[in-house]
Amino acid sequence: FMMDCINQGVDYCILIGYHGMSNKLNSIMGHTNSSKTMPTVKVNGREAGEILMNTLLAKHFDSKVIFLSGTDKAIEEVDDLHLGIFTVCTKKSLSTQSGILKSGEAVRDEIYIGVKKAINNAKKVRMIKTKKEFCFEVSYPFTYQVQLLDAIPGVKIINDTTVSFTFDSYEKAHRLYRHIGKFVSSLLPY
């Protein structure tokens, strides 16, 4: 995953090439960590895509996201966080499968300028606020995916297609989310 290498000592994160979360209308390439399993994820009751999850992971390591480039739907997710993160929109979604793209040269130049601005103004970007516990709810399209997860300690079945788990550390909750995602996608029947 995109943030596997983050650890203590990383001051700022720059996220390049992001897209909107799963199951959003007209979000080109929209998915949350796996286009195979297409989970819908909530963290502490808030719908979460890769942007929110990676922002929370950065916070766990006393870092913060200061810049993101990506689709218009990704930019909307960043704006909803109200943290002052600098952004560059690289494509406008027309549907889940199509969009209007800028030229590679234009995107490169905009990202270069945007990252410089973000670094110069990094202290103005706010750190995301978190709670003491992190409850993940993950919904899958198929009931067999949920049934397979019932055997994992700490995972609770909420309904036919949704599981939840809670930890007092975001990093631990995120790690379990990643592991169950790999497990579920490895067992797809197609």
Coordinates of C-alpha atoms in Angstrom, one line a residue, residues 5-178:
C5 CA 7.1 3.0 4.6
I6 CA 5.9 5.7 6.9
N7 CA 7.4 5.7 10.4
Q8 CA 8.4 8.2 13.2
G9 CA 10.5 11.0 11.8
V10 CA 8.5 11.8 8.7
D11 CA 7.4 15.4 9.0
Y12 CA 5.1 15.7 6.0
C13 CA 3.4 13.5 3.5
I14 CA 2.8 14.3 -0.2
L15 CA 0.2 12.1 -1.8
I16 CA 0.4 11.8 -5.6
G17 CA -2.1 10.3 -8.0
Y18 CA -5.2 9.7 -5.8
H19 CA -8.8 8.9 -6.7
G20 CA -12.1 8.9 -5.0
M21 CA -13.3 6.2 -2.6
S22 CA -15.4 3.2 -3.5
N23 CA -19.0 3.3 -4.5
K24 CA -19.3 7.0 -5.4
L25 CA -21.2 7.9 -8.5
N26 CA -19.1 9.3 -11.4
S27 CA -15.8 8.9 -9.7
I28 CA -13.2 7.8 -12.3
M29 CA -11.2 4.8 -11.0
G30 CA -12.9 5.1 -7.6
H31 CA -12.0 2.3 -5.2
T32 CA -10.8 1.9 -1.6
N33 CA -7.6 -0.1 -1.6
S34 CA -8.9 -2.9 -3.8
S35 CA -10.9 -2.7 -7.0
K36 CA -11.4 -6.5 -6.7
T37 CA -13.3 -6.6 -3.4
M38 CA -14.8 -3.1 -3.6
P39 CA -15.3 -2.6 0.2
T40 CA -17.1 0.3 1.7
V41 CA -15.2 1.5 4.8
K42 CA -16.2 3.6 7.8
V43 CA -13.7 4.7 10.4
N44 CA -15.5 5.9 13.6
G45 CA -18.7 6.2 11.7
R46 CA -17.3 8.3 8.9
E47 CA -17.1 7.0 5.4
A48 CA -13.4 6.5 4.6
G49 CA -11.4 6.1 1.4
E50 CA -7.6 5.9 1.0
I51 CA -7.2 9.6 1.6
L52 CA -8.8 9.7 5.0
M53 CA -7.1 6.4 6.0
N54 CA -3.7 7.6 5.0
T55 CA -4.2 11.0 6.7
L56 CA -5.0 9.1 9.9
L57 CA -2.0 6.9 9.4
A58 CA 0.3 9.9 9.0
K59 CA -1.2 11.4 12.2
H60 CA -0.4 8.1 14.1
F61 CA 3.3 8.7 13.2
D62 CA 3.1 12.4 14.2
S63 CA 3.2 13.5 10.5
K64 CA 0.6 15.3 8.4
V65 CA -0.4 15.3 4.8
I66 CA 0.3 18.7 3.2
F67 CA -0.3 18.0 -0.5
L68 CA -2.4 15.8 -2.7
S69 CA -2.8 15.4 -6.4
G70 CA -5.6 13.4 -8.0
T71 CA -9.0 13.3 -9.5
D72 CA -11.7 15.9 -8.8
K73 CA -13.4 13.4 -6.5
A74 CA -10.2 12.9 -4.5
I75 CA -9.9 16.7 -4.2
E76 CA -13.5 16.8 -2.8
E77 CA -12.5 14.2 -0.1
V78 CA -9.5 16.4 0.9
D79 CA -11.7 19.5 1.0
D80 CA -14.2 17.7 3.3
L81 CA -11.4 17.2 5.8
H82 CA -11.0 21.0 6.3
L83 CA -7.2 20.8 7.0
G84 CA -5.8 23.3 4.5
I85 CA -4.1 20.6 2.5
F86 CA -2.8 21.9 -0.9
T87 CA -4.2 20.1 -3.9
V88 CA -3.8 19.8 -7.7
C89 CA -6.7 18.3 -9.7
T90 CA -5.3 16.0 -12.5
K91 CA -8.5 14.8 -14.0
K92 CA -12.2 15.5 -14.0
S93 CA -14.5 12.5 -13.6
L94 CA -17.2 12.0 -16.2
S95 CA -18.1 8.5 -15.0
T96 CA -16.5 5.6 -13.1
Q97 CA -14.7 4.7 -16.4
S98 CA -14.0 8.0 -18.1
G99 CA -12.7 11.5 -17.4
I100 CA -11.1 14.6 -18.9
L101 CA -7.4 14.4 -18.3
K102 CA -4.8 17.2 -18.4
S103 CA -1.6 16.7 -20.4
G104 CA 1.3 15.0 -18.5
E105 CA 3.4 18.2 -18.9
A106 CA 0.7 20.4 -17.4
V107 CA 0.1 18.0 -14.5
R108 CA 3.9 17.8 -13.8
D109 CA 4.2 21.6 -13.8
E110 CA 1.1 22.1 -11.5
I111 CA 2.3 19.4 -9.1
Y112 CA 5.8 20.9 -8.9
I113 CA 4.4 24.4 -8.1
G114 CA 1.8 22.9 -5.7
V115 CA 4.3 20.9 -3.7
K116 CA 6.6 24.0 -3.4
K117 CA 3.6 26.0 -2.1
A118 CA 2.7 23.2 0.3
I119 CA 6.2 22.9 1.7
N120 CA 6.4 26.7 2.2
N121 CA 3.0 26.7 4.0
A122 CA 3.2 23.4 5.8
K123 CA 2.9 24.9 9.2
K124 CA -0.5 26.3 8.3
V125 CA -1.9 22.8 7.4
R126 CA -3.8 21.4 10.4
M127 CA -3.3 18.0 11.9
I128 CA -6.4 15.8 11.7
K129 CA -8.3 15.3 15.0
T130 CA -8.7 11.8 16.2
K131 CA -10.4 9.8 19.0
K132 CA -8.8 7.4 21.4
E133 CA -10.3 4.3 19.7
F134 CA -10.6 3.5 16.1
C135 CA -13.6 1.5 15.0
F136 CA -13.5 0.2 11.4
E137 CA -16.7 -1.0 9.7
V138 CA -16.0 -2.8 6.4
S139 CA -18.8 -3.8 4.0
Y140 CA -18.2 -6.3 1.2
P141 CA -20.4 -7.2 -1.7
F142 CA -20.6 -10.9 -0.9
T143 CA -21.7 -12.7 2.3
Y144 CA -19.1 -15.4 2.0
Q145 CA -16.4 -12.7 2.4
V146 CA -17.9 -11.8 5.8
Q147 CA -18.3 -15.4 6.9
L148 CA -14.6 -16.0 6.3
L149 CA -13.6 -13.1 8.5
D150 CA -15.7 -14.5 11.5
A151 CA -12.7 -16.7 12.5
I152 CA -10.3 -13.7 13.0
P153 CA -10.1 -12.6 16.7
G154 CA -11.5 -9.2 17.3
V155 CA -13.6 -9.1 14.1
K156 CA -17.3 -8.9 14.7
I157 CA -20.0 -9.6 12.2
I158 CA -22.5 -6.6 12.1
N159 CA -24.8 -8.0 9.3
D160 CA -24.6 -10.2 6.2
T161 CA -22.1 -8.0 4.5
T162 CA -20.4 -6.0 7.2
V163 CA -17.7 -6.6 9.8
S164 CA -16.2 -4.3 12.4
F165 CA -13.2 -4.2 14.7
T166 CA -11.9 -1.7 17.2
F167 CA -8.4 -0.8 18.4
D168 CA -6.9 1.9 20.6
S169 CA -4.2 2.4 18.0
Y170 CA -5.0 3.6 14.5
E171 CA -1.9 1.8 13.1
K172 CA -3.1 -1.6 14.5
A173 CA -6.7 -1.1 13.2
H174 CA -5.3 -0.1 9.8
R175 CA -2.9 -3.1 9.7
L176 CA -5.8 -5.5 10.4
Y177 CA -7.9 -3.8 7.7
R178 CA -5.0 -4.3 5.2

